[in-house]
Amino acid sequence: MNNIDFDKYFKPDLTQARKRSKKQVEEVQFHMSEQAAQIGHGKTYKIDTYGCQGNEADSETMAGILELMGFTKTEHEENADVIIINTCAIRENAENRIWGELGRMKNYKRQNPNLILGLAGCMAQEENVVERVLKKYQHVDIVFGTHNIHKLQDYIQTAMFSKERVIEVFSREGEIVENLPKVRQHRFKAWVNIMFGCDEFCTYCIVPYTRGKERSRSKQEILDEVKQLVDEGYQEVTLLGQNVNAYGKDVVGNDYTFGDLLRDLDQTGINRIRFTTSHPHDLDQKTMEAMRDCKHVMPFFHLPVQSGSNQVLKKMNRHYTKDSYLKTLNELKETVPGISVTTDIIVGFPGETEEDFLETMDLVDQANFEGAFTFVFSKREGTPAAKFEDNTPEEIKKQRLYLLNEKINEGYLRGNQRFLGQTVKVLVDGVSKYDDTILAGYSEHNKLVNFKGDMSLIGHIVDVKITVAKTWFLLGEAV
Ligand code: SAH
Ligand code: SF4
Ligand code: F3S
């Protein structure tokens, strides 16, 4: 394999991926040829998913395509015919884990030379990743990105019959593809994409490069999907987008935005509506009022703040200040009384001083978050922040993370304690791993609740009286 023709492949290009065209995105319908629909009969597949809910949803589409091709799902990777690794590029440690997995797959390929190994997702959109796969991971048969999942059947066909490697990654987003098949992981909770891409360009973040420009799905497609889920017995939908508060803003001459969508979805008959993620600077009064008025929109909001220091927020390109964030948050809490709010925070951003970090700690005190995902800044090649001067020692960054997490955990506990003695509605997910008479599910405020009950309650919404509040969960009794 010394004379690989690297130029015959469609490789990603981060400079292209940065560009944003003004062109309105077209909608096309997914189609599978009869020939492709025969290929997988008698064969099995496995998909390993890393990353955010967006990736989980993409894996459900990949599974849908593979099952339409006739493949059946297996949990045993050692004798699978197709393995796809759907990757995440958000932080370096996420990528390192995946490189390890890819290395491990070499054995399976040795045991079964007919195995087709595919690399998909956000890492596939990175130039350096594809170069490394081409040179050092020759057991990977297919590399495809986030913009061409709907062509998976073609790639499998080529890899299977022409025994050629398929490397096809588009740097620019194409159409919005509708009518995609899906095999959903869950029987009563579903992901529903409402938009793709991100135009925010926070300076630390790779997502605008790996997911392309913001494109909203049409209101009708979203409503139809949710109505169908209701017919199939689904209880809860989580609306997905990197910045759901920007829904509809990419469509020229359109004033139908996220708040309107929430109101329409509230009428579909679905019991619970959640969404993730929101950007504070796009969160408007219309959305808050829709949350207040819509019975089925859950009183829970994940509103990433990233930092409490104005200087850091500016360098992150976040378009708000500590005070304006707190003001938005207070408006939200006044409009939707009792709402539970969680956040994302990065410590150790390049140039973050001790004072900057203390501003973050102070913001956490004032915001009264009931949970957070916290991270140490990770350098992403190709993003502006990768070039920022960063001379804070790793040790200090870790210490900041530790101090922050202690404060955040107090918030988790306070958030749980406020439900002591109250009766909350729990959508029962399943039984505890250790005891199948203990049920687990989430309350409307997204609190994990455990209680004793019969397995027949799984998939139902049950009233539970809270008797014990711990940091990570609540205990209660069905009433
Ligand atoms: N669109 C979502 C976030 C997606 S990424 C939003 O804006 O909320 C999820 C979280 O990962 C981000 O909120 C941020 O806190 C964190 N993150 C993103 N890039 C990072 C990086 N380079 N280093 C550390 N954390 C990062
Ligand atoms: Fe990344 Fe910022 Fe977009 Fe979120 S809003 S995906 S953090 S660029
Ligand atoms: Fe990761 Fe891509 Fe999601 S980088 S967090 S899988 S958008």
Short mmCIF file of C-alpha atoms and ligand atoms in Angstrom, two decimals, residues 90 197-208 214 242-243 277-279 304 306 316-318 344 346, ligand 2:
data_model
loop_
_atom_site.label_atom_id
_atom_site.label_comp_id
_atom_site.label_asym_id
_atom_site.label_seq_id
_atom_site.Cartn_x
_atom_site.Cartn_y
_atom_site.Cartn_z
CA ILE A 90 -14.95 18.51 20.98
CA GLY A 197 -24.78 23.45 12.23
CA CYS A 198 -23.62 26.47 14.18
CA ASP A 199 -22.72 30.03 13.16
CA GLU A 200 -21.55 31.25 16.55
CA PHE A 201 -17.82 30.56 16.15
CA CYS A 202 -16.92 30.60 19.82
CA THR A 203 -13.13 30.82 19.49
CA TYR A 204 -12.40 27.55 21.32
CA CYS A 205 -14.95 25.41 19.50
CA ILE A 206 -14.59 23.02 16.57
CA VAL A 207 -18.33 22.48 16.01
CA PRO A 208 -18.94 25.29 13.44
CA GLU A 214 -26.88 26.89 10.67
CA GLN A 242 -26.25 23.48 18.64
CA ASN A 243 -28.15 26.69 19.25
CA THR A 277 -28.60 23.51 23.55
CA SER A 278 -29.24 27.23 23.86
CA HIS A 279 -26.99 30.21 23.37
CA PRO A 304 -24.14 27.39 28.86
CA GLN A 306 -18.68 29.19 29.75
CA MET A 316 -14.35 33.47 23.57
CA ASN A 317 -16.56 35.52 21.21
CA ARG A 318 -19.66 34.84 23.29
CA ASP A 344 -21.50 24.50 30.83
CA ILE A 346 -14.72 26.04 30.69
FE1 SF4 B 2 -19.52 25.65 19.81
FE2 SF4 B 2 -20.25 28.06 20.54
FE3 SF4 B 2 -21.52 26.84 18.53
FE4 SF4 B 2 -21.85 25.96 21.02
S1 SF4 B 2 -22.45 27.96 20.23
S2 SF4 B 2 -21.43 24.74 19.21
S3 SF4 B 2 -19.85 26.33 21.93
S4 SF4 B 2 -19.40 27.53 18.55
#
